[in-house]
Amino acid sequence: MLPRKCSFWAGSIVVALAGCGSETAAPEPGQPDDWDADVRLPEAKDTNEDPAIVEIDLTAKVASIEIVPGKMTQVWTYDGGLPGPLIHAKRGDRLIVHFTNELPEATTIHWHGVRVPNEMDGVPDEPTPPVEPGASFDYDFTLPDAGLFWYHPHVDSAAQVGFGLYGALLVDDPEEPADLGDPLVLVLSDLSLDEEGKVTAPDTSGDLGSVFGREGNVILVNGKPKPELRPRAGRRERWRLVDAAKSRYFWLDLDGAAGLRIGGDGGLSSKPSPIDRILLGPGQRADVLVTPVASPNERRTIRWIPFDRGYGSADLRSPEDVISIRAPDLPAETSPAIPDTSRAIEAIDTSKAAPISLDLTMDQQGDAITLGINGVPYDESEPIMAMIGDTQVWTVTNKMPWAHPFHLHGFFFQVLEANGSKVDDLEWTDTVHVGLDASVRFAVRFDERPGMWMFHCHILDHAELGMMGMVHLQE
Ligand code: C2O
Ligand code: CU
């Protein structure tokens, strides 16, 4: 720690008596203004004066933006930016989104992870029809849970998400401990760009490309390739991360910094766990406390590490720099001790649960490949039946040589066992990684929101090839 500089104004007896530490003399504490300037997300403007209502306008439209320096890229956006604006609310708020579709195709918004009423879930015609080009729709629901959620289309989703349609929805918990760290929402994604900076066709390499899951060649953090953070040394940050890529897993190495994972998809977990890498499959979120730099001028680089999500997906690939961190030449500060974030989560009672078993399958006839669940692609599948109040235990088994981030709409579940290990620390999850030759078991309790609820692999290319299904929840 550098000695604090003092300067006294002439004649100020107060300052002289108080000695070093007057506000005029000390350097400004806290983060420098521009520490997160590279990744600062625009926030959607709340037009409603009622503090319990967040009301915004949101328009999906094509826009040209400079993503790679010197090249303009035409992308699909919410409100002209990639990612879309951060929607910021608190638990219990009502969210009203006046949505307009200015895209050349029909679209919807799916509120990933939010326990919305079925007609607000964004799955086309289940039950709400999609929003046609030029048309508008009002999404209107309350936000029952705190956490980082995200929004994206559910029409032709591999293509539309791949073109750039996604954004973060942060729901604060007013009762959470203060002082967790300086907040930072990080939307991780990628884009597949050709030499001129144009987004490549979403059907590149046909079905094989889909089975592999198309990853972009430019990694983006809040829409920027390799952004730089300039945080003050010693200050703790709270990273809220979401993997919004259509296929890419993000396995991030913290370059020696100690991370504490305090939550996942659906808010805080029952017990924080120390980590030195963050693993996120498409759709998943993480809530991580980290003090990335300890002393002035220190540097660190957060790197993407190839993650083996199946045949050849990690071969011949090297780590890539994702975020560079450079502490400015400012005296270090000490962050207060980490408050206890553990959350009391009651285990779902599974004593009367109905078992459901789902195999993730692939079928190849000549060149045509379909993916499915229990051997059937989505368009031939029968829904899983459930009644309000039912508890089910799902066993999802991977029969394919590729990993799948498995997502259930509308409900959180509790993972009991994943990829060979029993899970003891409870948390609320909506997207779970099903590894190679592995299986996952989770418990879900269906609350009083009847309707058709989708589940699917969140490698969106896999979903489009048929790896989707429905739960029919009845009164
Ligand atoms: Cu985020 Cu049906 O998906
Ligand atoms: Cu998959």
GROMACS .gro file of C-alpha atoms and ligand atoms in nm:
model
  479
    1MET     CA    1   0.000   0.000   0.000
    2LEU     CA    2   0.135   0.340  -0.100
    3PRO     CA    3   0.146   0.613   0.162
    4ARG     CA    4  -0.150   0.842   0.127
    5LYS     CA    5  -0.069   1.182  -0.011
    6CYS     CA    6  -0.171   1.478   0.201
    7SER     CA    7  -0.197   1.834   0.097
    8PHE     CA    8  -0.315   2.101   0.334
    9TRP     CA    9  -0.495   2.411   0.233
   10ALA     CA   10  -0.356   2.717   0.397
   11GLY     CA   11  -0.529   2.808   0.720
   12SER     CA   12  -0.737   2.494   0.756
   13ILE     CA   13  -0.706   2.409   1.117
   14VAL     CA   14  -0.954   2.122   1.087
   15VAL     CA   15  -0.748   1.947   0.828
   16ALA     CA   16  -0.435   2.010   1.026
   17LEU     CA   17  -0.590   1.859   1.336
   18ALA     CA   18  -0.742   1.567   1.157
   19GLY     CA   19  -0.412   1.504   0.992
   20CYS     CA   20  -0.385   1.297   0.682
   21GLY     CA   21  -0.720   1.167   0.561
   22SER     CA   22  -0.918   1.471   0.463
   23GLU     CA   23  -1.148   1.403   0.171
   24THR     CA   24  -0.996   1.673  -0.041
   25ALA     CA   25  -0.654   1.523  -0.001
   26ALA     CA   26  -0.703   1.148  -0.025
   27PRO     CA   27  -0.730   0.987  -0.366
   28GLU     CA   28  -1.087   0.891  -0.453
   29PRO     CA   29  -1.155   0.548  -0.308
   30GLY     CA   30  -1.335   0.275  -0.500
   31GLN     CA   31  -1.314   0.171  -0.859
   32PRO     CA   32  -1.185   0.420  -1.112
   33ASP     CA   33  -1.473   0.545  -1.331
   34ASP     CA   34  -1.363   0.362  -1.641
   35TRP     CA   35  -1.267   0.030  -1.484
   36ASP     CA   36  -1.540  -0.163  -1.667
   37ALA     CA   37  -1.592   0.079  -1.959
   38ASP     CA   38  -1.506  -0.187  -2.220
   39VAL     CA   39  -1.787  -0.415  -2.108
   40ARG     CA   40  -2.047  -0.181  -1.959
   41LEU     CA   41  -2.389  -0.287  -2.084
   42PRO     CA   42  -2.652  -0.029  -2.169
   43GLU     CA   43  -2.954  -0.068  -1.942
   44ALA     CA   44  -3.308  -0.084  -2.077
   45LYS     CA   45  -3.489   0.234  -1.975
   46ASP     CA   46  -3.764   0.187  -1.721
   47THR     CA   47  -4.051   0.417  -1.823
   48ASN     CA   48  -4.277   0.336  -1.530
   49GLU     CA   49  -4.264   0.548  -1.214
   50ASP     CA   50  -4.396   0.270  -0.994
   51PRO     CA   51  -4.090   0.126  -0.816
   52ALA     CA   52  -4.245  -0.222  -0.833
   53ILE     CA   53  -4.288  -0.215  -1.212
   54VAL     CA   54  -4.015  -0.221  -1.472
   55GLU     CA   55  -4.166  -0.123  -1.806
   56ILE     CA   56  -3.949  -0.110  -2.114
   57ASP     CA   57  -3.962  -0.095  -2.492
   58LEU     CA   58  -3.757  -0.347  -2.682
   59THR     CA   59  -3.715  -0.378  -3.058
   60ALA     CA   60  -3.556  -0.663  -3.247
   61LYS     CA   61  -3.385  -0.529  -3.557
   62VAL     CA   62  -3.097  -0.580  -3.796
   63ALA     CA   63  -2.803  -0.348  -3.730
   64SER     CA   64  -2.449  -0.297  -3.855
   65ILE     CA   65  -2.191  -0.274  -3.582
   66GLU     CA   66  -1.815  -0.274  -3.561
   67ILE     CA   67  -1.726  -0.587  -3.366
   68VAL     CA   68  -1.388  -0.665  -3.513
   69PRO     CA   69  -1.192  -0.338  -3.557
   70GLY     CA   70  -1.223  -0.190  -3.905
   71LYS     CA   71  -1.506  -0.419  -4.019
   72MET     CA   72  -1.879  -0.365  -4.006
   73THR     CA   73  -2.083  -0.672  -3.925
   74GLN     CA   74  -2.453  -0.705  -3.987
   75VAL     CA   75  -2.611  -0.873  -3.686
   76TRP     CA   76  -2.958  -0.922  -3.541
   77THR     CA   77  -3.003  -0.721  -3.226
   78TYR     CA   78  -3.230  -0.607  -2.951
   79ASP     CA   79  -3.235  -0.226  -2.968
   80GLY     CA   80  -2.940  -0.211  -3.205
   81GLY     CA   81  -2.674  -0.350  -2.967
   82LEU     CA   82  -2.507  -0.684  -2.915
   83PRO     CA   83  -2.588  -0.812  -2.661
   84GLY     CA   84  -2.926  -0.650  -2.603
   85PRO     CA   85  -2.972  -0.405  -2.317
   86LEU     CA   86  -2.942  -0.527  -1.960
   87ILE     CA   87  -3.287  -0.548  -1.804
   88HIS     CA   88  -3.248  -0.472  -1.436
   89ALA     CA   89  -3.519  -0.537  -1.180
   90LYS     CA   90  -3.566  -0.677  -0.834
   91ARG     CA   91  -3.739  -0.985  -0.707
   92GLY     CA   92  -4.116  -0.946  -0.703
   93ASP     CA   93  -4.121  -0.670  -0.966
   94ARG     CA   94  -4.362  -0.681  -1.254
   95LEU     CA   95  -4.182  -0.668  -1.588
   96ILE     CA   96  -4.363  -0.526  -1.890
   97VAL     CA   97  -4.183  -0.543  -2.222
   98HIS     CA   98  -4.339  -0.370  -2.521
   99PHE     CA   99  -4.172  -0.576  -2.788
  100THR     CA  100  -4.162  -0.489  -3.158
  101ASN     CA  101  -4.027  -0.715  -3.426
  102GLU     CA  102  -3.848  -0.530  -3.704
  103LEU     CA  103  -3.665  -0.840  -3.824
  104PRO     CA  104  -3.735  -0.999  -4.162
  105GLU     CA  105  -3.861  -1.315  -3.983
  106ALA     CA  106  -4.109  -1.403  -3.711
  107THR     CA  107  -3.959  -1.424  -3.364
  108THR     CA  108  -4.044  -1.452  -2.993
  109ILE     CA  109  -3.870  -1.382  -2.666
  110HIS     CA  110  -3.806  -1.669  -2.428
  111TRP     CA  111  -3.722  -1.557  -2.072
  112HIS     CA  112  -3.470  -1.825  -1.993
  113GLY     CA  113  -3.499  -1.939  -1.630
  114VAL     CA  114  -3.784  -1.710  -1.530
  115ARG     CA  115  -4.091  -1.882  -1.388
  116VAL     CA  116  -4.331  -1.706  -1.623
  117PRO     CA  117  -4.691  -1.803  -1.701
  118ASN     CA  118  -4.699  -2.044  -1.994
  119GLU     CA  119  -4.834  -1.788  -2.243
  120MET     CA  120  -4.530  -1.562  -2.176
  121ASP     CA  121  -4.269  -1.833  -2.235
  122GLY     CA  122  -4.198  -1.754  -2.598
  123VAL     CA  123  -4.232  -2.102  -2.747
  124PRO     CA  124  -4.414  -2.039  -3.076
  125ASP     CA  125  -4.782  -2.144  -3.068
  126GLU     CA  126  -4.741  -2.316  -2.731
  127PRO     CA  127  -4.971  -2.135  -2.672
  128THR     CA  128  -4.878  -1.786  -2.796
  129PRO     CA  129  -4.821  -1.734  -3.169
  130PRO     CA  130  -4.488  -1.584  -3.274
  131VAL     CA  131  -4.449  -1.212  -3.337
  132GLU     CA  132  -4.457  -1.158  -3.713
  133PRO     CA  133  -4.232  -0.904  -3.887
  134GLY     CA  134  -4.368  -0.556  -3.819
  135ALA     CA  135  -4.588  -0.677  -3.532
  136SER     CA  136  -4.569  -0.610  -3.160
  137PHE     CA  137  -4.639  -0.807  -2.845
  138ASP     CA  138  -4.645  -0.716  -2.477
  139TYR     CA  139  -4.468  -0.955  -2.245
  140ASP     CA  140  -4.602  -0.897  -1.896
  141PHE     CA  141  -4.524  -1.107  -1.589
  142THR     CA  142  -4.378  -1.089  -1.240
  143LEU     CA  143  -4.026  -1.192  -1.149
  144PRO     CA  144  -4.061  -1.439  -0.862
  145ASP     CA  145  -3.693  -1.523  -0.823
  146ALA     CA  146  -3.366  -1.336  -0.791
  147GLY     CA  147  -3.075  -1.428  -1.012
  148LEU     CA  148  -2.920  -1.369  -1.350
  149PHE     CA  149  -3.154  -1.471  -1.629
  150TRP     CA  150  -3.141  -1.405  -1.999
  151TYR     CA  151  -3.364  -1.353  -2.295
  152HIS     CA  152  -3.341  -1.489  -2.647
  153PRO     CA  153  -3.568  -1.588  -2.936
  154HIS     CA  154  -3.732  -1.929  -2.965
  155VAL     CA  155  -3.805  -1.932  -3.340
  156ASP     CA  156  -3.534  -2.077  -3.560
  157SER     CA  157  -3.323  -2.029  -3.251
  158ALA     CA  158  -2.986  -2.164  -3.366
  159ALA     CA  159  -2.990  -1.910  -3.647
  160GLN     CA  160  -3.146  -1.619  -3.458
  161VAL     CA  161  -2.932  -1.654  -3.145
  162GLY     CA  162  -2.632  -1.711  -3.370
  163PHE     CA  163  -2.706  -1.383  -3.547
  164GLY     CA  164  -2.680  -1.199  -3.215
  165LEU     CA  165  -3.018  -1.200  -3.041
  166TYR     CA  166  -2.963  -1.234  -2.667
  167GLY     CA  167  -2.948  -1.018  -2.357
  168ALA     CA  168  -2.924  -1.041  -1.979
  169LEU     CA  169  -3.198  -0.995  -1.721
  170LEU     CA  170  -3.064  -0.929  -1.373
  171VAL     CA  171  -3.305  -0.966  -1.084
  172ASP     CA  172  -3.167  -0.838  -0.755
  173ASP     CA  173  -3.253  -0.985  -0.419
  174PRO     CA  174  -3.319  -0.695  -0.179
  175GLU     CA  175  -3.241  -0.923   0.116
  176GLU     CA  176  -2.905  -1.042  -0.005
  177PRO     CA  177  -2.596  -0.951   0.200
  178ALA     CA  178  -2.446  -0.619   0.094
  179ASP     CA  179  -2.077  -0.585   0.014
  180LEU     CA  180  -2.046  -0.892  -0.201
  181GLY     CA  181  -1.837  -0.708  -0.456
  182ASP     CA  182  -1.847  -0.460  -0.743
  183PRO     CA  183  -2.110  -0.601  -0.978
  184LEU     CA  184  -2.026  -0.701  -1.331
  185VAL     CA  185  -2.264  -0.877  -1.571
  186LEU     CA  186  -2.071  -1.073  -1.833
  187VAL     CA  187  -2.258  -1.209  -2.134
  188LEU     CA  188  -2.032  -1.466  -2.300
  189SER     CA  189  -2.095  -1.557  -2.661
  190ASP     CA  190  -1.928  -1.598  -2.995
  191LEU     CA  191  -1.986  -1.512  -3.359
  192SER     CA  192  -1.880  -1.692  -3.670
  193LEU     CA  193  -1.732  -1.427  -3.900
  194ASP     CA  194  -1.576  -1.461  -4.243
  195GLU     CA  195  -1.283  -1.255  -4.368
  196GLU     CA  196  -1.497  -0.954  -4.454
  197GLY     CA  197  -1.657  -0.960  -4.112
  198LYS     CA  198  -1.981  -1.117  -4.232
  199VAL     CA  199  -2.165  -1.369  -4.018
  200THR     CA  200  -2.140  -1.711  -4.184
  201ALA     CA  201  -2.451  -1.904  -4.289
  202PRO     CA  202  -2.622  -2.087  -4.001
  203ASP     CA  203  -2.632  -2.411  -4.204
  204THR     CA  204  -2.259  -2.425  -4.284
  205SER     CA  205  -2.144  -2.793  -4.313
  206GLY     CA  206  -2.498  -2.929  -4.309
  207ASP     CA  207  -2.613  -3.187  -4.056
  208LEU     CA  208  -2.257  -3.269  -3.956
  209GLY     CA  209  -2.206  -2.906  -3.861
  210SER     CA  210  -2.524  -2.926  -3.655
  211VAL     CA  211  -2.423  -3.246  -3.476
  212PHE     CA  212  -2.090  -3.090  -3.391
  213GLY     CA  213  -2.262  -2.769  -3.285
  214ARG     CA  214  -2.140  -2.459  -3.466
  215GLU     CA  215  -1.905  -2.244  -3.264
  216GLY     CA  216  -1.809  -1.897  -3.370
  217ASN     CA  217  -1.449  -1.798  -3.434
  218VAL     CA  218  -1.468  -1.473  -3.238
  219ILE     CA  219  -1.527  -1.496  -2.864
  220LEU     CA  220  -1.724  -1.204  -2.724
  221VAL     CA  221  -1.769  -1.066  -2.375
  222ASN     CA  222  -2.062  -0.825  -2.373
  223GLY     CA  223  -2.020  -0.805  -2.748
  224LYS     CA  224  -1.648  -0.720  -2.739
  225PRO     CA  225  -1.355  -0.938  -2.840
  226LYS     CA  226  -1.087  -0.944  -2.566
  227PRO     CA  227  -1.204  -0.652  -2.354
  228GLU     CA  228  -0.982  -0.507  -2.084
  229LEU     CA  229  -1.087  -0.445  -1.725
  230ARG     CA  230  -0.897  -0.190  -1.517
  231PRO     CA  231  -1.006  -0.261  -1.160
  232ARG     CA  232  -0.839  -0.123  -0.853
  233ALA     CA  233  -0.614  -0.374  -0.684
  234GLY     CA  234  -0.763  -0.551  -0.386
  235ARG     CA  235  -1.126  -0.480  -0.468
  236ARG     CA  236  -1.357  -0.776  -0.482
  237GLU     CA  237  -1.586  -0.811  -0.781
  238ARG     CA  238  -1.905  -1.005  -0.827
  239TRP     CA  239  -1.916  -1.160  -1.172
  240ARG     CA  240  -2.256  -1.266  -1.300
  241LEU     CA  241  -2.188  -1.475  -1.609
  242VAL     CA  242  -2.415  -1.627  -1.870
  243ASP     CA  243  -2.318  -1.845  -2.163
  244ALA     CA  244  -2.534  -1.709  -2.446
  245ALA     CA  245  -2.346  -1.884  -2.726
  246LYS     CA  246  -2.544  -2.124  -2.939
  247SER     CA  247  -2.296  -2.412  -2.900
  248ARG     CA  248  -1.976  -2.308  -2.725
  249TYR     CA  249  -1.894  -2.420  -2.373
  250PHE     CA  250  -1.699  -2.164  -2.174
  251TRP     CA  251  -1.436  -2.315  -1.948
  252LEU     CA  252  -1.261  -2.010  -1.811
  253ASP     CA  253  -0.932  -2.022  -1.630
  254LEU     CA  254  -0.894  -1.744  -1.373
  255ASP     CA  255  -0.516  -1.729  -1.418
  256GLY     CA  256  -0.441  -1.794  -1.054
  257ALA     CA  257  -0.708  -1.572  -0.903
  258ALA     CA  258  -0.920  -1.740  -0.638
  259GLY     CA  259  -1.288  -1.756  -0.724
  260LEU     CA  260  -1.578  -1.835  -0.498
  261ARG     CA  261  -1.884  -1.964  -0.677
  262ILE     CA  262  -2.181  -1.849  -0.474
  263GLY     CA  263  -2.468  -1.926  -0.710
  264GLY     CA  264  -2.584  -2.065  -1.040
  265ASP     CA  265  -2.889  -2.047  -1.265
  266GLY     CA  266  -3.153  -1.971  -1.004
  267GLY     CA  267  -2.982  -1.750  -0.748
  268LEU     CA  268  -2.754  -1.826  -0.457
  269SER     CA  269  -2.662  -2.184  -0.378
  270SER     CA  270  -2.683  -2.354  -0.042
  271LYS     CA  271  -2.308  -2.348  -0.005
  272PRO     CA  272  -2.039  -2.141  -0.178
  273SER     CA  273  -1.754  -2.335  -0.335
  274PRO     CA  274  -1.398  -2.226  -0.416
  275ILE     CA  275  -1.307  -2.253  -0.784
  276ASP     CA  276  -1.016  -2.166  -1.008
  277ARG     CA  277  -1.207  -2.227  -1.331
  278ILE     CA  278  -1.561  -2.149  -1.431
  279LEU     CA  279  -1.747  -2.399  -1.650
  280LEU     CA  280  -2.058  -2.289  -1.833
  281GLY     CA  281  -2.247  -2.469  -2.106
  282PRO     CA  282  -2.484  -2.277  -2.332
  283GLY     CA  283  -2.771  -2.137  -2.125
  284GLN     CA  284  -2.602  -2.173  -1.786
  285ARG     CA  285  -2.518  -1.895  -1.542
  286ALA     CA  286  -2.269  -1.853  -1.259
  287ASP     CA  287  -2.234  -1.605  -0.975
  288VAL     CA  288  -1.867  -1.578  -0.878
  289LEU     CA  289  -1.678  -1.357  -0.633
  290VAL     CA  290  -1.324  -1.280  -0.735
  291THR     CA  291  -1.054  -1.031  -0.646
  292PRO     CA  292  -0.868  -1.043  -0.976
  293VAL     CA  293  -0.571  -0.822  -0.886
  294ALA     CA  294  -0.393  -0.771  -0.555
  295SER     CA  295  -0.140  -0.500  -0.628
  296PRO     CA  296  -0.119  -0.189  -0.848
  297ASN     CA  297  -0.017  -0.253  -1.210
  298GLU     CA  298  -0.074  -0.625  -1.175
  299ARG     CA  299  -0.200  -0.809  -1.484
  300ARG     CA  300  -0.401  -1.120  -1.536
  301THR     CA  301  -0.562  -1.286  -1.835
  302ILE     CA  302  -0.884  -1.485  -1.819
  303ARG     CA  303  -0.856  -1.761  -2.076
  304TRP     CA  304  -1.096  -1.991  -2.255
  305ILE     CA  305  -0.976  -2.351  -2.219
  306PRO     CA  306  -1.081  -2.615  -2.474
  307PHE     CA  307  -1.346  -2.827  -2.306
  308ASP     CA  308  -1.405  -3.176  -2.437
  309ARG     CA  309  -1.775  -3.177  -2.515
  310GLY     CA  310  -1.739  -3.464  -2.755
  311TYR     CA  311  -1.574  -3.610  -3.054
  312GLY     CA  312  -1.295  -3.380  -3.165
  313SER     CA  313  -1.432  -3.070  -2.995
  314ALA     CA  314  -1.115  -3.006  -2.794
  315ASP     CA  315  -0.859  -3.148  -3.040
  316LEU     CA  316  -0.602  -2.917  -3.194
  317ARG     CA  317  -0.746  -2.617  -3.016
  318SER     CA  318  -0.552  -2.391  -2.788
  319PRO     CA  319  -0.656  -2.167  -2.502
  320GLU     CA  320  -0.774  -1.822  -2.605
  321ASP     CA  321  -0.753  -1.495  -2.418
  322VAL     CA  322  -1.098  -1.376  -2.325
  323ILE     CA  323  -1.058  -1.086  -2.080
  324SER     CA  324  -0.742  -0.902  -1.989
  325ILE     CA  325  -0.718  -0.739  -1.652
  326ARG     CA  326  -0.476  -0.461  -1.571
  327ALA     CA  327  -0.475  -0.288  -1.234
  328PRO     CA  328  -0.417   0.085  -1.266
  329ASP     CA  329  -0.143   0.253  -1.068
  330LEU     CA  330  -0.366   0.332  -0.773
  331PRO     CA  331  -0.319   0.227  -0.413
  332ALA     CA  332  -0.474  -0.108  -0.333
  333GLU     CA  333  -0.782  -0.132  -0.113
  334THR     CA  334  -0.893  -0.409   0.115
  335SER     CA  335  -1.240  -0.548   0.057
  336PRO     CA  336  -1.450  -0.634   0.362
  337ALA     CA  337  -1.465  -1.002   0.456
  338ILE     CA  338  -1.699  -1.207   0.238
  339PRO     CA  339  -2.039  -1.220   0.406
  340ASP     CA  340  -2.211  -1.554   0.442
  341THR     CA  341  -2.406  -1.615   0.123
  342SER     CA  342  -2.527  -1.967   0.192
  343ARG     CA  343  -2.897  -1.999   0.131
  344ALA     CA  344  -3.138  -2.233   0.301
  345ILE     CA  345  -3.277  -2.451   0.023
  346GLU     CA  346  -3.509  -2.729   0.119
  347ALA     CA  347  -3.460  -3.054  -0.068
  348ILE     CA  348  -3.756  -3.150  -0.286
  349ASP     CA  349  -3.933  -3.447  -0.125
  350THR     CA  350  -3.891  -3.727  -0.376
  351SER     CA  351  -4.057  -4.005  -0.174
  352LYS     CA  352  -4.365  -4.005  -0.402
  353ALA     CA  353  -4.191  -3.886  -0.716
  354ALA     CA  354  -4.271  -4.043  -1.051
  355PRO     CA  355  -3.957  -4.155  -1.235
  356ILE     CA  356  -3.911  -4.026  -1.589
  357SER     CA  357  -3.632  -4.149  -1.804
  358LEU     CA  358  -3.499  -3.971  -2.108
  359ASP     CA  359  -3.223  -4.088  -2.337
  360LEU     CA  360  -3.053  -3.834  -2.559
  361THR     CA  361  -3.022  -4.012  -2.891
  362MET     CA  362  -2.895  -3.984  -3.245
  363ASP     CA  363  -3.020  -4.152  -3.558
  364GLN     CA  364  -2.834  -4.158  -3.886
  365GLN     CA  365  -2.990  -4.263  -4.218
  366GLY     CA  366  -2.734  -4.211  -4.492
  367ASP     CA  367  -2.641  -3.844  -4.481
  368ALA     CA  368  -2.942  -3.736  -4.282
  369ILE     CA  369  -2.893  -3.714  -3.909
  370THR     CA  370  -3.166  -3.655  -3.658
  371LEU     CA  371  -3.128  -3.612  -3.287
  372GLY     CA  372  -3.401  -3.698  -3.047
  373ILE     CA  373  -3.513  -3.798  -2.706
  374ASN     CA  374  -3.581  -4.166  -2.648
  375GLY     CA  375  -3.514  -4.222  -3.017
  376VAL     CA  376  -3.776  -3.977  -3.146
  377PRO     CA  377  -3.722  -3.630  -3.282
  378TYR     CA  378  -3.935  -3.348  -3.143
  379ASP     CA  379  -4.197  -3.345  -3.418
  380GLU     CA  380  -4.284  -3.710  -3.354
  381SER     CA  381  -4.265  -3.696  -2.977
  382GLU     CA  382  -4.542  -3.740  -2.719
  383PRO     CA  383  -4.540  -3.500  -2.425
  384ILE     CA  384  -4.449  -3.608  -2.075
  385MET     CA  385  -4.764  -3.581  -1.864
  386ALA     CA  386  -4.769  -3.413  -1.525
  387MET     CA  387  -5.028  -3.271  -1.288
  388ILE     CA  388  -4.994  -2.953  -1.088
  389GLY     CA  389  -4.821  -3.037  -0.761
  390ASP     CA  390  -4.652  -3.349  -0.899
  391THR     CA  391  -4.293  -3.424  -0.823
  392GLN     CA  392  -4.088  -3.616  -1.077
  393VAL     CA  393  -3.734  -3.745  -1.082
  394TRP     CA  394  -3.586  -3.731  -1.429
  395THR     CA  395  -3.292  -3.941  -1.537
  396VAL     CA  396  -3.136  -3.795  -1.850
  397THR     CA  397  -2.888  -4.031  -2.010
  398ASN     CA  398  -2.652  -3.938  -2.287
  399LYS     CA  399  -2.640  -4.201  -2.562
  400MET     CA  400  -2.438  -3.980  -2.794
  401PRO     CA  401  -2.069  -3.901  -2.817
  402TRP     CA  402  -2.141  -3.528  -2.765
  403ALA     CA  403  -2.223  -3.347  -2.442
  404HIS     CA  404  -2.555  -3.168  -2.396
  405PRO     CA  405  -2.659  -2.880  -2.175
  406PHE     CA  406  -3.011  -2.994  -2.092
  407HIS     CA  407  -3.264  -2.716  -2.028
  408LEU     CA  408  -3.617  -2.731  -1.887
  409HIS     CA  409  -3.841  -2.429  -1.937
  410GLY     CA  410  -4.049  -2.271  -1.665
  411PHE     CA  411  -3.930  -2.469  -1.361
  412PHE     CA  412  -3.616  -2.501  -1.160
  413PHE     CA  413  -3.499  -2.845  -1.066
  414GLN     CA  414  -3.257  -2.980  -0.807
  415VAL     CA  415  -2.976  -3.193  -0.942
  416LEU     CA  416  -2.934  -3.508  -0.732
  417GLU     CA  417  -2.660  -3.677  -0.927
  418ALA     CA  418  -2.457  -3.556  -1.221
  419ASN     CA  419  -2.204  -3.726  -1.444
  420GLY     CA  420  -2.106  -3.993  -1.191
  421SER     CA  421  -2.116  -3.791  -0.869
  422LYS     CA  422  -2.382  -3.735  -0.613
  423VAL     CA  423  -2.468  -3.369  -0.564
  424ASP     CA  424  -2.504  -3.265  -0.201
  425ASP     CA  425  -2.506  -2.887  -0.219
  426LEU     CA  426  -2.851  -2.781  -0.326
  427GLU     CA  427  -2.926  -2.516  -0.578
  428TRP     CA  428  -3.197  -2.424  -0.825
  429THR     CA  429  -3.100  -2.513  -1.178
  430ASP     CA  430  -3.263  -2.486  -1.519
  431THR     CA  431  -2.978  -2.604  -1.743
  432VAL     CA  432  -2.750  -2.894  -1.656
  433HIS     CA  433  -2.446  -3.035  -1.832
  434VAL     CA  434  -2.490  -3.398  -1.938
  435GLY     CA  435  -2.140  -3.525  -2.012
  436LEU     CA  436  -2.017  -3.788  -2.254
  437ASP     CA  437  -2.154  -4.135  -2.172
  438ALA     CA  438  -2.296  -3.985  -1.857
  439SER     CA  439  -2.627  -3.925  -1.696
  440VAL     CA  440  -2.790  -3.671  -1.472
  441ARG     CA  441  -3.070  -3.720  -1.222
  442PHE     CA  442  -3.280  -3.431  -1.100
  443ALA     CA  443  -3.598  -3.364  -0.904
  444VAL     CA  444  -3.860  -3.121  -1.022
  445ARG     CA  445  -4.185  -3.012  -0.863
  446PHE     CA  446  -4.447  -2.865  -1.095
  447ASP     CA  447  -4.623  -2.563  -0.949
  448GLU     CA  448  -4.957  -2.413  -1.049
  449ARG     CA  449  -4.868  -2.294  -1.397
  450PRO     CA  450  -5.036  -2.535  -1.636
  451GLY     CA  451  -4.950  -2.553  -2.003
  452MET     CA  452  -4.700  -2.692  -2.248
  453TRP     CA  453  -4.343  -2.656  -2.123
  454MET     CA  454  -4.048  -2.732  -2.341
  455PHE     CA  455  -3.719  -2.903  -2.263
  456HIS     CA  456  -3.425  -2.935  -2.498
  457CYS     CA  457  -3.054  -2.940  -2.545
  458HIS     CA  458  -2.923  -2.582  -2.533
  459ILE     CA  459  -2.669  -2.650  -2.802
  460LEU     CA  460  -2.923  -2.489  -3.029
  461ASP     CA  461  -2.803  -2.677  -3.336
  462HIS     CA  462  -2.889  -2.998  -3.148
  463ALA     CA  463  -3.230  -2.865  -3.053
  464GLU     CA  464  -3.301  -2.781  -3.418
  465LEU     CA  465  -3.204  -3.135  -3.522
  466GLY     CA  466  -3.479  -3.269  -3.296
  467MET     CA  467  -3.343  -3.285  -2.941
  468MET     CA  468  -3.646  -3.122  -2.781
  469GLY     CA  469  -3.957  -3.236  -2.600
  470MET     CA  470  -4.258  -3.113  -2.406
  471VAL     CA  471  -4.408  -3.149  -2.065
  472HIS     CA  472  -4.788  -3.121  -2.064
  473LEU     CA  473  -4.874  -2.986  -1.722
  474GLN     CA  474  -5.242  -3.015  -1.636
  475GLU     CA  475  -5.470  -2.896  -1.359
  476C2O    CU1  476  -3.272  -2.070  -2.335
  476C2O    CU2  477  -3.567  -2.312  -2.482
  476C2O     O1  478  -3.418  -2.194  -2.412
  477CU      CU  479  -2.696  -3.134  -2.737
   0.00000   0.00000   0.00000
